[in-house]
């Protein structure tokens, strides 16, 4: 069955520190992968997506993610976190042509 | 340009009641999807509508139904509400029916801010 796992429910980092959020997927074919961010009271905003090609994907707000087929992973990274990055982050996979399967999310807290 | 708009933003209902949630897609978008996000979970797919036809359905009971109107707005109906239906209901629109053909970050699913439904 297709699934997305985000092993870390909560992560706390200091402002200016680097960040890596983990995402593992289970999918039989070439995956289409996404990272979304959700701030309180807001909808989901797309940070980046991977369809094919270069395995290192650049997104908005200074985020990047690396697709590793051998590890079934699509981890999100940012070299220097800002206080405004505090939010919940969701990894998702396209399942078929019309729906996404989301992970359970990682809540990021940023310490000043 | 207006984004995806959902109404109402908050709603309180009691068990057994019926509820209708509304969504207006971005102008020009013909595809509307509905997701349920229970507290502490990721969004779960409920329906996709494209050109007023249901194109996909998630693993939800028949108490959940939806429709899309000629102007591409959509309604999600939930009958016989249960406590477990308490969730944030998200609507998303896109210009395409297939969610795999997006190129660039500007082609994507655009999500609304959701309707928070509380069932007491």
Short mmCIF file of C-alpha atoms in Angstrom, two decimals:
data_model
loop_
_atom_site.label_atom_id
_atom_site.label_comp_id
_atom_site.label_asym_id
_atom_site.label_seq_id
_atom_site.Cartn_x
_atom_site.Cartn_y
_atom_site.Cartn_z
CA UNK A 1 0.00 0.00 0.00
CA UNK A 2 1.13 3.52 -0.69
CA UNK A 3 2.09 5.48 2.39
CA UNK A 4 4.13 8.37 3.71
CA UNK A 5 5.89 8.31 7.06
CA UNK A 6 7.20 11.32 8.92
CA UNK A 7 9.03 9.83 11.92
CA UNK A 8 9.38 13.08 13.86
CA UNK A 9 6.20 14.51 15.35
CA UNK A 10 7.96 17.52 16.88
CA UNK A 11 11.31 19.15 16.16
CA UNK A 12 12.84 22.11 17.97
CA UNK A 13 15.76 24.06 16.55
CA UNK A 14 17.40 27.34 17.38
CA UNK A 15 17.09 30.24 15.01
CA UNK A 16 19.99 30.19 12.57
CA UNK A 17 20.57 26.47 12.96
CA UNK A 18 20.19 24.01 10.12
CA UNK A 19 17.08 21.89 9.73
CA UNK A 20 16.30 18.48 8.31
CA UNK A 21 12.81 16.98 8.34
CA UNK A 22 12.53 13.33 7.46
CA UNK A 23 10.09 11.72 5.08
CA UNK A 24 9.93 8.10 3.96
CA UNK A 25 7.51 6.77 1.38
CA UNK A 26 6.20 3.48 0.13
CA UNK A 27 5.21 3.43 -3.52
CA UNK A 28 5.57 0.85 -6.24
CA UNK A 29 6.39 3.14 -9.13
CA UNK A 30 8.26 6.39 -9.62
CA UNK A 31 6.93 8.65 -6.90
CA UNK A 32 5.74 12.20 -7.27
CA UNK A 33 6.68 13.83 -3.96
CA UNK A 34 5.79 17.11 -2.30
CA UNK A 35 6.50 19.12 0.81
CA UNK A 36 3.82 21.45 2.16
CA UNK A 37 3.86 23.89 5.06
CA UNK A 38 0.84 24.81 7.19
CA UNK A 39 0.81 27.77 9.55
CA UNK A 40 -1.92 28.06 12.20
CA UNK A 41 -5.25 28.97 10.64
CA UNK A 42 -3.82 28.70 7.17
CA UNK A 43 -4.16 26.28 4.32
CA UNK A 44 -1.33 24.26 2.91
CA UNK A 45 1.39 26.01 0.94
CA UNK A 46 3.56 24.08 -1.48
CA UNK A 47 7.28 24.37 -0.72
CA UNK A 48 8.66 22.12 -3.44
CA UNK A 49 7.96 19.04 -5.49
CA UNK A 50 9.85 16.22 -7.17
CA UNK A 51 8.66 14.59 -10.35
CA UNK A 52 11.83 13.40 -12.05
CA UNK A 53 15.30 14.50 -12.99
CA UNK A 54 17.68 16.15 -10.57
CA UNK A 55 17.29 14.52 -7.18
CA UNK A 56 18.06 17.74 -5.32
CA UNK A 57 15.05 20.02 -5.57
CA UNK A 58 15.00 23.70 -4.70
CA UNK A 59 11.87 25.28 -3.35
CA UNK A 60 10.58 28.51 -1.93
CA UNK A 61 11.72 30.19 1.29
CA UNK A 62 15.21 28.70 1.02
CA UNK A 63 14.08 25.07 1.39
CA UNK A 64 15.47 22.14 -0.55
CA UNK A 65 14.81 18.43 -0.55
CA UNK A 66 16.74 15.42 -1.76
CA UNK A 67 15.12 12.37 -3.30
CA UNK A 68 16.92 9.13 -2.49
CA UNK A 69 15.33 6.18 -4.22
CA UNK A 70 17.55 3.62 -2.47
CA UNK A 71 16.36 4.85 0.92
CA UNK A 72 12.77 5.68 -0.14
CA UNK A 73 13.31 9.09 1.38
CA UNK A 74 12.59 12.70 0.50
CA UNK A 75 14.03 14.77 3.35
CA UNK A 76 13.49 18.51 3.59
CA UNK A 77 16.39 20.75 4.53
CA UNK A 78 17.13 24.38 5.24
CA UNK A 79 20.63 25.67 6.07
CA UNK A 80 19.52 28.43 8.44
CA UNK A 81 16.11 28.49 10.08
CA UNK A 82 14.21 31.71 10.71
CA UNK A 83 11.65 32.23 13.46
CA UNK A 84 8.96 32.56 10.78
CA UNK A 85 9.59 28.96 9.70
CA UNK A 86 7.78 27.69 12.81
CA UNK A 87 4.84 25.74 11.40
CA UNK A 88 3.74 22.21 10.58
CA UNK A 89 5.32 20.50 7.62
CA UNK A 90 3.73 17.74 5.59
CA UNK A 91 5.31 15.38 3.13
CA UNK A 92 2.96 14.01 0.47
CA UNK A 93 2.97 11.58 -2.43
CA UNK A 94 0.71 11.62 -5.47
CA UNK A 95 -1.34 8.44 -5.50
CA UNK A 96 -2.76 7.81 -8.92
CA UNK A 97 -3.63 10.92 -10.86
CA UNK A 98 -6.08 12.73 -8.64
CA UNK A 99 -5.16 12.48 -4.97
CA UNK A 100 -2.31 13.01 -2.59
CA UNK A 101 -1.42 10.90 0.43
CA UNK A 102 -0.04 13.01 3.26
CA UNK A 103 2.17 12.09 6.15
CA UNK A 104 1.12 12.88 9.71
CA UNK A 105 3.23 16.02 9.78
CA UNK A 106 6.18 17.41 11.74
CA UNK A 107 5.62 20.42 13.94
CA UNK A 108 8.64 22.73 13.94
CA UNK A 109 9.39 25.00 16.86
CA UNK A 110 12.07 27.66 16.50
CA UNK A 111 13.86 29.01 19.56
CA UNK A 112 15.01 32.62 19.54
CA UNK B 1 -6.43 37.49 -7.62
CA UNK B 2 -8.50 35.75 -5.00
CA UNK B 3 -7.31 32.39 -3.79
CA UNK B 4 -9.45 29.41 -2.87
CA UNK B 5 -12.17 30.60 -0.53
CA UNK B 6 -14.07 28.41 1.90
CA UNK B 7 -17.09 29.15 4.02
CA UNK B 8 -17.84 29.14 6.81
CA UNK B 9 -14.49 29.30 8.59
CA UNK B 10 -15.84 27.70 11.73
CA UNK B 11 -18.90 25.60 12.41
CA UNK B 12 -20.33 23.86 15.46
CA UNK B 13 -22.86 21.09 15.04
CA UNK B 14 -24.31 18.33 17.20
CA UNK B 15 -24.30 14.63 16.53
CA UNK B 16 -26.83 13.51 13.96
CA UNK B 17 -27.07 16.86 12.24
CA UNK B 18 -26.17 17.58 8.64
CA UNK B 19 -23.62 20.13 7.43
CA UNK B 20 -22.77 21.79 4.12
CA UNK B 21 -19.37 23.29 3.47
CA UNK B 22 -18.68 25.55 0.52
CA UNK B 23 -15.67 26.18 -1.68
CA UNK B 24 -14.94 28.65 -4.46
CA UNK B 25 -11.93 27.72 -6.57
CA UNK B 26 -9.46 30.09 -8.10
CA UNK B 27 -10.90 31.69 -11.21
CA UNK B 28 -10.32 29.45 -14.20
CA UNK B 29 -9.74 26.30 -12.16
CA UNK B 30 -12.07 23.48 -13.05
CA UNK B 31 -10.86 20.90 -10.54
CA UNK B 32 -11.85 20.93 -6.88
CA UNK B 33 -10.64 18.45 -4.28
CA UNK B 34 -11.77 17.99 -0.68
CA UNK B 35 -9.57 16.79 2.18
CA UNK B 36 -10.30 16.07 5.84
CA UNK B 37 -7.61 16.89 8.39
CA UNK B 38 -8.22 15.49 11.84
CA UNK B 39 -6.21 17.10 14.64
CA UNK B 40 -2.73 15.65 14.74
CA UNK B 41 -3.05 13.97 11.35
CA UNK B 42 -2.26 14.82 7.78
CA UNK B 43 -5.03 15.67 5.32
CA UNK B 44 -6.98 12.72 3.92
CA UNK B 45 -8.50 12.75 0.45
CA UNK B 46 -12.29 12.74 0.27
CA UNK B 47 -13.30 13.71 -3.29
CA UNK B 48 -12.10 15.22 -6.52
CA UNK B 49 -14.50 16.90 -8.94
CA UNK B 50 -13.62 18.06 -12.42
CA UNK B 51 -16.01 19.64 -14.88
CA UNK B 52 -18.89 18.91 -12.47
CA UNK B 53 -18.21 15.19 -12.39
CA UNK B 54 -16.80 13.11 -9.56
CA UNK B 55 -13.41 11.86 -10.67
CA UNK B 56 -12.14 10.34 -7.48
CA UNK B 57 -13.38 9.27 -4.07
CA UNK B 58 -11.46 8.42 -0.95
CA UNK B 59 -12.26 5.89 1.72
CA UNK B 60 -15.13 7.74 3.37
CA UNK B 61 -18.65 6.52 4.16
CA UNK B 62 -21.66 7.40 2.04
CA UNK B 63 -22.60 10.03 4.61
CA UNK B 64 -20.10 12.19 2.76
CA UNK B 65 -21.19 13.60 -0.58
CA UNK B 66 -20.23 16.51 -2.78
CA UNK B 67 -21.15 18.28 -5.94
CA UNK B 68 -19.70 20.86 -8.27
CA UNK B 69 -21.70 23.63 -9.87
CA UNK B 70 -21.48 25.13 -13.39
CA UNK B 71 -19.31 27.95 -12.02
CA UNK B 72 -16.96 25.24 -10.62
CA UNK B 73 -17.68 26.05 -6.99
CA UNK B 74 -18.31 23.04 -4.83
CA UNK B 75 -20.18 21.88 -1.76
CA UNK B 76 -19.30 19.09 0.62
CA UNK B 77 -22.19 17.58 2.55
CA UNK B 78 -21.92 15.38 5.58
CA UNK B 79 -25.04 13.70 6.97
CA UNK B 80 -25.66 12.12 10.35
CA UNK B 81 -22.63 13.78 11.91
CA UNK B 82 -20.47 11.79 14.30
CA UNK B 83 -18.01 13.09 16.88
CA UNK B 84 -15.23 11.70 14.70
CA UNK B 85 -16.20 14.03 11.87
CA UNK B 86 -14.72 16.92 13.85
CA UNK B 87 -11.87 18.13 11.67
CA UNK B 88 -10.51 20.85 9.44
CA UNK B 89 -11.99 20.41 5.96
CA UNK B 90 -9.74 21.68 3.22
CA UNK B 91 -10.69 22.50 -0.33
CA UNK B 92 -8.10 22.65 -3.09
CA UNK B 93 -8.37 23.73 -6.69
CA UNK B 94 -6.21 23.20 -9.74
CA UNK B 95 -6.33 23.92 -13.41
CA UNK B 96 -5.79 20.28 -14.35
CA UNK B 97 -7.58 17.06 -13.57
CA UNK B 98 -4.35 15.11 -13.41
CA UNK B 99 -2.17 16.14 -10.50
CA UNK B 100 0.96 14.69 -12.02
CA UNK B 101 1.42 17.02 -14.97
CA UNK B 102 2.32 20.12 -13.06
CA UNK B 103 5.39 21.95 -14.23
CA UNK B 104 6.93 24.62 -12.04
CA UNK B 105 5.70 25.70 -8.66
CA UNK B 106 2.91 27.85 -10.12
CA UNK B 107 1.04 24.78 -11.36
CA UNK B 108 -0.10 22.97 -8.30
CA UNK B 109 -2.94 22.29 -5.92
CA UNK B 110 -4.00 25.56 -4.31
CA UNK B 111 -5.49 25.03 -0.86
CA UNK B 112 -8.00 27.16 0.97
CA UNK B 113 -7.69 27.94 4.68
CA UNK B 114 -10.33 25.38 5.53
CA UNK B 115 -13.53 25.07 7.53
CA UNK B 116 -13.07 23.96 11.13
CA UNK B 117 -16.00 21.68 11.99
CA UNK B 118 -16.67 20.77 15.60
CA UNK B 119 -19.27 18.10 16.34
CA UNK B 120 -20.55 18.05 19.92
#
